[in-house]
Coordinates of C-alpha atoms and ligand atoms in Angstrom, one line a residue:
X225 CA -4.8 -8.0 -19.5
X226 CA -1.2 -9.0 -18.9
X227 CA -0.1 -6.9 -16.0
X228 CA 3.3 -6.3 -14.4
X229 CA 3.1 -5.7 -10.7
X230 CA 6.2 -4.2 -9.1
X231 CA 6.4 -4.8 -5.3
X232 CA 3.7 -7.5 -5.7
X233 CA 5.1 -9.7 -2.8
X234 CA 4.5 -6.9 -0.3
X235 CA 1.4 -6.1 1.8
X236 CA -0.8 -4.2 -0.6
X237 CA 0.8 -5.7 -3.7
X238 CA 0.0 -9.3 -2.6
X239 CA -3.7 -8.5 -1.9
X240 CA -4.0 -6.7 -5.3
X241 CA -2.2 -9.6 -7.1
X242 CA -4.8 -11.9 -5.7
X243 CA -7.6 -9.6 -6.8
X244 CA -6.2 -9.2 -10.3
X245 CA -5.9 -13.0 -10.7
X246 CA -9.5 -13.4 -9.5
X247 CA -10.6 -10.8 -12.1
X248 CA -9.0 -13.0 -14.8
X249 CA -5.8 -11.1 -15.5
X250 CA -2.4 -12.6 -16.1
X251 CA 0.1 -11.3 -13.5
X252 CA 3.9 -11.0 -13.6
X253 CA 5.5 -9.9 -10.3
X254 CA 8.9 -8.3 -9.8
X255 CA 10.1 -7.6 -6.3
X256 CA 13.6 -7.4 -4.8
X257 CA 12.1 -8.9 -1.5
X258 CA 13.7 -6.1 0.6
X259 CA 10.6 -6.0 2.7
X260 CA 8.7 -9.1 1.8
X261 CA 9.0 -12.9 1.2
X262 CA 8.0 -15.0 -1.8
X263 CA 5.7 -17.0 0.5
X264 CA 3.0 -14.4 0.0
X265 CA 2.9 -15.3 -3.7
X266 CA 3.0 -19.0 -3.1
X267 CA 0.0 -18.7 -0.8
X268 CA -1.9 -16.6 -3.4
X269 CA -1.3 -19.4 -5.9
X270 CA -2.8 -21.8 -3.4
X271 CA -5.8 -19.6 -2.8
X272 CA -6.5 -18.8 -6.4
X273 CA -5.2 -22.0 -8.0
X274 CA -3.6 -19.7 -10.6
X275 CA 0.0 -19.2 -11.5
X276 CA 2.0 -16.1 -10.8
X277 CA 5.2 -15.4 -12.8
X278 CA 7.7 -14.1 -10.4
X279 CA 11.1 -12.6 -11.0
X280 CA 13.3 -11.4 -8.2
X281 CA 14.4 -8.0 -9.5
X282 CA 15.4 -4.6 -8.3
X283 CA 14.0 -1.6 -10.0
X284 CA 17.5 -0.1 -9.9
X285 CA 18.7 -2.9 -12.2
X286 CA 17.8 -1.1 -15.5
X287 CA 19.2 -3.8 -17.9
X288 CA 17.4 -6.6 -16.0
X289 CA 14.2 -4.6 -15.9
X290 CA 14.4 -3.8 -19.6
X291 CA 14.7 -7.5 -20.3
X292 CA 11.6 -8.3 -18.3
X293 CA 9.7 -5.7 -20.4
X294 CA 11.2 -7.0 -23.7
X295 CA 10.0 -10.5 -22.9
X296 CA 6.8 -9.5 -21.2
X297 CA 4.6 -7.6 -23.7
X298 CA 2.6 -6.0 -20.8
X299 CA -0.7 -4.2 -21.2
X300 CA -0.4 -2.3 -17.9
X301 CA 1.8 -1.8 -14.9
X302 CA 0.7 -1.5 -11.3
X303 CA 3.6 0.1 -9.4
X304 CA 3.8 -0.7 -5.6
X305 CA 7.6 -1.1 -5.2
X306 CA 9.1 1.4 -2.8
X307 CA 10.5 1.9 0.6
X308 CA 7.8 3.3 3.0
X309 CA 9.1 3.8 6.6
X310 CA 8.8 7.5 7.4
X311 CA 11.4 7.5 10.2
X312 CA 13.9 5.6 8.2
X313 CA 13.5 8.0 5.3
X314 CA 14.7 10.9 7.5
X315 CA 17.9 9.0 8.5
X316 CA 18.5 7.5 5.0
X317 CA 17.1 10.1 2.6
X318 CA 19.5 9.2 -0.3
X319 CA 18.4 5.6 -0.1
X320 CA 14.8 6.6 -0.3
X321 CA 15.2 9.1 -3.2
X322 CA 17.3 6.6 -5.1
X323 CA 15.0 3.6 -4.5
X324 CA 11.7 5.3 -4.9
X325 CA 12.4 8.1 -7.4
X326 CA 15.3 6.7 -9.5
X327 CA 13.6 3.2 -9.4
X328 CA 10.4 4.8 -10.8
X329 CA 12.4 6.6 -13.5
X330 CA 13.9 3.3 -14.6
X331 CA 10.4 1.7 -14.7
X332 CA 9.0 4.6 -16.8
X333 CA 12.0 4.5 -19.1
X334 CA 11.4 0.7 -19.7
X335 CA 7.7 1.3 -20.2
X336 CA 8.4 4.0 -22.7
X337 CA 11.0 1.9 -24.5
X338 CA 8.6 -1.0 -24.9
X339 CA 5.5 1.2 -25.6
X340 CA 3.6 0.3 -22.4
X341 CA 1.7 3.4 -21.5
X342 CA -0.8 2.4 -18.8
X343 CA 0.3 2.8 -15.2
X344 CA -1.4 2.7 -11.8
X345 CA 0.9 4.3 -9.1
X346 CA 0.8 3.8 -5.3
X347 CA 0.8 7.3 -3.8
X348 CA -0.1 8.2 -0.3
X349 CA -2.2 10.5 1.8
X350 CA 1.2 11.5 3.2
X351 CA 1.5 14.0 0.3
X352 CA -1.1 16.2 2.0
X353 CA 1.3 16.7 5.0
X354 CA -0.3 17.7 8.3
X355 CA -3.1 19.6 6.6
X356 CA -6.1 19.8 9.0
X357 CA -8.6 21.0 6.4
X358 CA -10.5 17.7 6.4
X359 CA -11.9 15.9 4.6
X360 CA -9.0 15.9 2.2
X361 CA -9.9 16.2 -1.5
X362 CA -7.6 15.6 -4.4
X363 CA -7.3 19.4 -4.7
X364 CA -6.0 19.8 -1.2
X365 CA -2.5 21.3 -1.2
X366 CA 0.4 18.9 -1.4
X367 CA 3.0 19.5 1.3
X368 CA 4.7 16.3 2.2
X369 CA 6.7 16.7 5.5
X370 CA 9.3 14.0 5.3
X371 CA 11.7 12.4 2.7
X372 CA 9.4 9.4 2.1
X373 CA 6.4 11.7 1.5
X374 CA 8.5 13.9 -0.8
X375 CA 9.5 10.9 -2.9
X376 CA 5.7 10.3 -3.5
X377 CA 5.1 14.0 -4.3
X378 CA 8.1 14.1 -6.6
X379 CA 7.0 11.0 -8.5
X380 CA 3.5 12.5 -8.8
X381 CA 5.1 15.5 -10.4
X382 CA 7.2 13.4 -12.8
X383 CA 4.1 11.5 -13.8
X384 CA 2.3 14.8 -14.5
X385 CA 5.2 16.0 -16.7
X386 CA 5.3 12.7 -18.5
X387 CA 1.6 12.7 -19.2
X388 CA 1.8 16.3 -20.5
X389 CA 4.7 15.3 -22.8
X390 CA 3.1 12.3 -24.5
X391 CA -0.7 11.9 -25.0
X392 CA -0.4 8.1 -25.2
X393 CA 0.1 7.7 -21.4
X394 CA -2.8 6.7 -19.2
X395 CA -1.9 7.1 -15.5
X396 CA -3.8 6.6 -12.3
X397 CA -2.3 8.1 -9.1
X398 CA -4.0 6.4 -6.1
X399 CA -3.5 8.2 -2.8
X400 CA -4.0 5.6 -0.1
X401 CA -5.1 6.5 3.4
X402 CA -4.4 4.0 6.1
X403 CA -4.4 0.4 4.7
X404 CA -5.1 -2.3 7.3
X405 CA -6.7 -5.7 7.5
X406 CA -6.0 -8.8 5.5
X407 CA -7.5 -11.3 3.1
X408 CA -10.4 -13.0 4.9
X409 CA -8.7 -16.4 4.5
X410 CA -6.0 -15.3 7.0
X411 CA -3.4 -16.7 4.6
X412 CA -1.9 -13.4 3.5
X413 CA -1.4 -10.2 5.4
X414 CA 1.0 -7.5 6.6
X415 CA 4.3 -8.9 7.9
X416 CA 6.3 -6.0 9.3
X417 CA 9.9 -6.5 10.0
X418 CA 11.0 -5.6 13.6
X419 CA 8.9 -3.3 15.7
X420 CA 5.8 -2.1 13.7
X421 CA 5.7 1.6 13.0
X422 CA 2.0 1.7 12.3
X423 CA -0.9 1.4 14.8
X424 CA -2.8 -1.7 13.6
X425 CA 0.1 -4.1 13.3
X426 CA 1.3 -2.9 16.7
X427 CA -2.1 -3.4 18.3
X428 CA -2.3 -6.8 16.7
X429 CA 1.0 -7.9 18.2
X430 CA -0.1 -6.7 21.7
X431 CA -3.3 -8.7 21.3
X432 CA -1.2 -11.7 20.3
X433 CA 1.0 -11.3 23.4
X434 CA 4.1 -10.4 21.4
X435 CA 4.3 -6.9 23.0
X436 CA 3.1 -5.7 26.4
X437 CA 1.1 -2.6 25.6
X438 CA 0.4 0.0 23.0
X439 CA 1.7 3.6 23.5
X440 CA -0.8 6.1 22.3
X441 CA 1.1 9.0 20.8
X442 CA -0.7 11.9 22.5
X443 CA -4.2 12.3 23.9
X444 CA -4.2 16.1 23.8
X445 CA -5.3 16.7 20.2
X446 CA -8.5 18.7 19.5
X447 CA -10.5 15.5 18.9
X448 CA -13.3 14.0 20.8
X449 CA -11.2 11.6 22.9
X450 CA -7.9 13.6 22.3
X451 CA -6.2 10.9 20.2
X452 CA -5.3 11.1 16.5
X453 CA -7.9 10.3 13.8
X454 CA -7.2 8.4 10.6
X455 CA -9.1 7.0 7.7
X456 CA -8.4 3.2 8.0
X457 CA -9.2 1.3 4.9
X458 CA -9.4 -2.5 4.4
X459 CA -6.7 -3.7 2.1
X460 CA -9.2 -5.8 0.1
X461 CA -11.2 -2.6 -0.6
X462 CA -8.0 -0.9 -1.6
X463 CA -7.1 -3.8 -3.9
X464 CA -10.5 -3.5 -5.6
X465 CA -9.7 0.2 -6.2
X466 CA -6.8 -0.8 -8.4
X467 CA -9.1 -3.0 -10.6
X468 CA -11.5 -0.1 -10.9
X469 CA -8.6 2.3 -11.9
X470 CA -7.3 -0.1 -14.5
X471 CA -10.8 -0.6 -16.0
X472 CA -11.2 3.2 -16.1
X473 CA -7.8 3.7 -17.9
X474 CA -8.4 1.1 -20.6
X475 CA -10.3 3.4 -23.0
X476 CA -8.6 6.6 -21.8
X477 CA -5.4 8.5 -21.7
X478 CA -4.3 11.4 -19.4
X479 CA -3.5 11.5 -15.7
X480 CA -6.0 11.0 -12.9
X481 CA -5.7 11.2 -9.1
X482 CA -8.0 9.6 -6.6
X483 CA -8.1 9.4 -2.8
X484 CA -8.7 5.8 -1.7
X485 CA -10.2 6.0 1.8
X486 CA -13.5 5.3 3.5
X487 CA -14.3 9.0 4.3
X488 CA -14.7 8.0 7.9
X489 CA -12.1 8.8 10.6
X490 CA -11.4 6.6 13.7
X491 CA -9.4 7.6 16.7
X492 CA -6.6 5.6 18.2
X493 CA -8.8 4.7 21.2
X494 CA -11.6 3.6 18.8
X495 CA -9.1 1.3 17.0
X496 CA -7.9 -0.2 20.2
X497 CA -11.4 -0.9 21.4
X498 CA -12.5 -2.3 18.0
X499 CA -9.5 -4.6 18.0
X500 CA -10.1 -5.8 21.5
X501 CA -13.7 -6.6 20.6
X502 CA -12.7 -8.4 17.3
X503 CA -9.9 -10.4 19.0
X504 CA -11.5 -11.0 22.3
X505 CA -8.2 -10.1 23.9
X506 CA -7.3 -7.3 26.3
X507 CA -5.2 -4.5 24.7
X508 CA -3.3 -2.7 27.5
X509 CA -2.2 0.8 26.6
X510 CA -0.6 3.9 28.0
X511 CA -0.5 7.4 26.9
X512 CA 2.8 8.9 25.7
X513 CA 3.9 12.1 24.1
X514 CA 2.8 13.1 20.6
X515 CA 4.9 11.7 17.7
X516 CA 6.6 14.5 15.8
X517 CA 5.1 15.2 12.4
X518 CA 1.7 13.6 13.2
X519 CA -1.4 15.3 12.0
X520 CA -4.3 15.4 14.5
X521 CA -6.9 14.4 12.0
X522 CA -6.7 12.9 8.5
X523 CA -9.5 11.4 6.4
X524 CA -10.4 11.4 2.8
X525 CA -13.2 12.8 0.8
X526 CA -13.5 9.7 -1.5
X527 CA -16.3 11.2 -3.6
X528 CA -14.2 11.5 -6.8
X529 CA -13.3 7.8 -6.8
X530 CA -17.0 6.9 -6.5
X531 CA -18.1 9.4 -9.2
X532 CA -15.3 8.4 -11.7
X533 CA -14.7 4.8 -10.9
X534 CA -17.9 3.6 -9.2
X535 CA -15.6 2.4 -6.4
X536 CA -16.2 2.8 -2.7
X537 CA -14.9 1.0 0.4
X538 CA -17.4 -1.5 1.9
X539 CA -15.7 -2.9 4.9
X540 CA -15.9 -1.2 8.3
X541 CA -13.4 -0.9 11.2
X542 CA -14.8 -4.0 12.8
X543 CA -14.2 -6.1 9.7
X544 CA -10.7 -4.6 9.3
X545 CA -9.9 -5.7 12.8
X546 CA -11.5 -9.1 12.5
X547 CA -9.5 -9.9 9.3
X548 CA -6.3 -8.4 10.7
X549 CA -6.7 -10.6 13.7
X550 CA -7.5 -13.6 11.6
X551 CA -4.1 -13.2 9.9
X552 CA -2.2 -12.4 13.1
X553 CA -3.6 -15.3 15.0
X554 CA -2.9 -17.8 12.3
X555 CA 0.5 -16.4 11.6
X556 CA 1.8 -15.1 14.9
X557 CA 5.3 -14.6 13.6
X558 CA 4.2 -13.5 10.1
X559 CA 5.2 -15.7 7.1
X560 CA 8.5 -16.8 8.5
X561 CA 7.4 -19.4 11.1
X562 CA 4.3 -20.6 9.4
X563 CA 5.4 -21.0 5.8
X564 CA 4.5 -24.4 4.5
X565 CA 6.1 -26.1 1.6
X566 CA 4.0 -25.1 -1.3
X567 CA 5.6 -25.4 -4.7
X568 CA 7.5 -22.2 -5.6
X569 CA 5.9 -19.5 -7.7
X570 CA 6.9 -20.0 -11.4
X571 CA 10.0 -18.3 -12.6
X572 CA 10.2 -16.3 -15.8
Ligands
NAD243 P1 5.5 -3.3 1.3 O1 6.9 -2.9 1.8 O2 4.8 -4.4 2.0 O3 5.6 -3.5 -0.2 C1 6.5 -2.9 -1.1 C2 7.3 -4.0 -1.9 O4 8.2 -3.3 -2.8 C3 8.0 -4.9 -1.0 O5 7.7 -6.2 -1.4 C4 9.5 -4.6 -1.3 O6 10.3 -5.8 -1.2 C5 9.4 -4.1 -2.8 N1 10.5 -3.2 -3.2 C6 10.9 -2.1 -2.5 N2 11.9 -1.5 -3.2 C7 12.1 -2.2 -4.4 C8 12.9 -2.1 -5.5 N3 13.8 -1.2 -5.6 N4 12.8 -3.0 -6.5 C9 11.9 -4.0 -6.4 N5 11.1 -4.2 -5.3 C10 11.2 -3.3 -4.3 O7 4.6 -2.0 1.4 P2 3.1 -1.8 1.1 O8 2.5 -1.4 2.4 O9 2.5 -3.0 0.4 O10 3.1 -0.5 0.2 C11 3.0 -0.6 -1.2 C12 3.1 0.8 -1.8 O11 2.0 1.6 -1.3 C13 4.4 1.5 -1.5 O12 4.8 2.3 -2.6 C14 4.0 2.4 -0.3 O13 4.8 3.6 -0.3 C15 2.6 2.8 -0.7 N6 1.7 3.2 0.4 C16 1.6 2.3 1.5 C17 0.9 2.7 2.6 C18 0.8 1.9 3.8 O14 0.4 2.4 4.9 N7 1.1 0.6 3.8 C19 0.2 3.9 2.6 C20 0.2 4.7 1.5 C21 1.0 4.3 0.4
UFG244 N1 -0.2 5.7 16.8 C1 -0.1 5.5 18.1 N2 0.7 4.5 18.6 C2 1.4 3.7 17.7 C3 1.3 3.9 16.4 C4 0.5 4.9 15.9 O1 -0.8 6.2 18.9 O2 2.2 2.8 18.2 C5 -1.2 6.7 16.2 C6 -0.5 7.8 15.4 O3 -0.1 8.9 16.3 C7 -1.7 8.2 14.5 C8 -2.4 6.9 14.3 O4 -2.1 6.0 15.4 O5 -2.6 9.1 15.2 C9 -2.0 6.2 13.0 O6 -0.6 6.0 12.9 P1 0.1 5.1 11.8 O7 1.5 5.2 12.0 O8 -0.6 3.8 11.7 O9 -0.3 5.9 10.4 P2 0.0 7.3 9.9 O10 -1.3 8.0 9.5 O11 0.9 8.1 10.8 O12 0.9 7.0 8.6 C10 0.6 5.9 7.7 C11 1.9 5.5 7.0 C12 2.3 6.6 6.1 C13 1.2 6.9 5.1 C14 -0.1 7.3 5.9 C15 -1.2 7.6 5.0 O13 2.9 5.2 7.9 O14 3.4 6.2 5.3 O15 -0.4 6.3 6.8 O16 -1.4 6.6 4.1 F1 1.5 7.9 4.3

């Protein structure tokens, strides 16, 4: 298939682009590079020895986007592009709604205009809010608790309405749990700007000596060791889930929703220990207050994805930490300081 990937230079997008290329698909990436660099795509070209067509493009540029679709003749779209920082979404809600919701509307309009009706959308376990009725199934109530989460929930509603309005659409909504890890080559990985918001990249930077210690956000939850529990999933397993969803959609229409998680929860303390073990480095930590809005426990029931798609996560926490560390150690400052001079990704 010829697949348009929005946000393909980012963390999950880049690993999925690599997986799509390896599965024999042709890939066109659009990204405005607001939270990524084109080096990720260049490295994927090196790893796969395949070409990626890249166009720097903002989803809010409707005319530009339409011209990409008019030239592209795409079979499917995988839609990662979006802003994702929970805290920032509370201080800049309009930017988040405009970028994520209005950007998605532009994308859907262009798809409709050029008769592309197959879409895989990046949703998030954040749509379940702080529900503690675990494991979370696709039927658990949706109650996003911050503007970022509400953009995901609103987009899911828009996609439901769209599917109901026109039977030609085939839509997969993938609710990711906590994506971590990196490609086993250590050449691509997560490259957060500034201080990481999420646990794994923070722990990795402590292991690398870039930060002094991890602050554990509360150890008084009703869990075995008192720290928060999450369903960490290796980004390469997540990438494989997109291929499975696309394969599922090819002969079908309608809208489908799947949790992509391992079904196993790990506490903050377990993650810190696993990372110390994988990296061979000490990870000093201290306990601080709870982070507002955090659920105590969140993990998926991934049964539906296995039943429908035959997909399940294969890599465990130790593998996630080993691969995350492989990337962090080889690229201590992310892409910026280690970028070599590979030929640029092809331009449209
Ligand atoms: P990321 O920031 O690394 O990737 C998103 C990409 O989209 C970036 O390359 C960014 O430059 C691009 N982008 C943002 N707005 C754009 C716009 N208007 N036009 C064009 N490009 C734009 O994030 P990620 O972790 O790879 O997440 C990918 C998707 O998965 C996002 O939609 C995110 O909300 C969702 N998600 C992520 C997580 C997570 O923990 N990483 C969890 C659940 C869901
Ligand atoms: N945590 C710490 N210290 C830190 C960072 C996190 O103790 O420095 C704890 C949190 O309290 C939580 C766990 O580590 O218990 C995981 O926190 P993350 O910030 O890594 O992940 P969240 O589950 O809070 O949220 C992430 C994304 C959301 C997404 C969600 C589900 O930030 O956008 O996963 O996919 F929706």
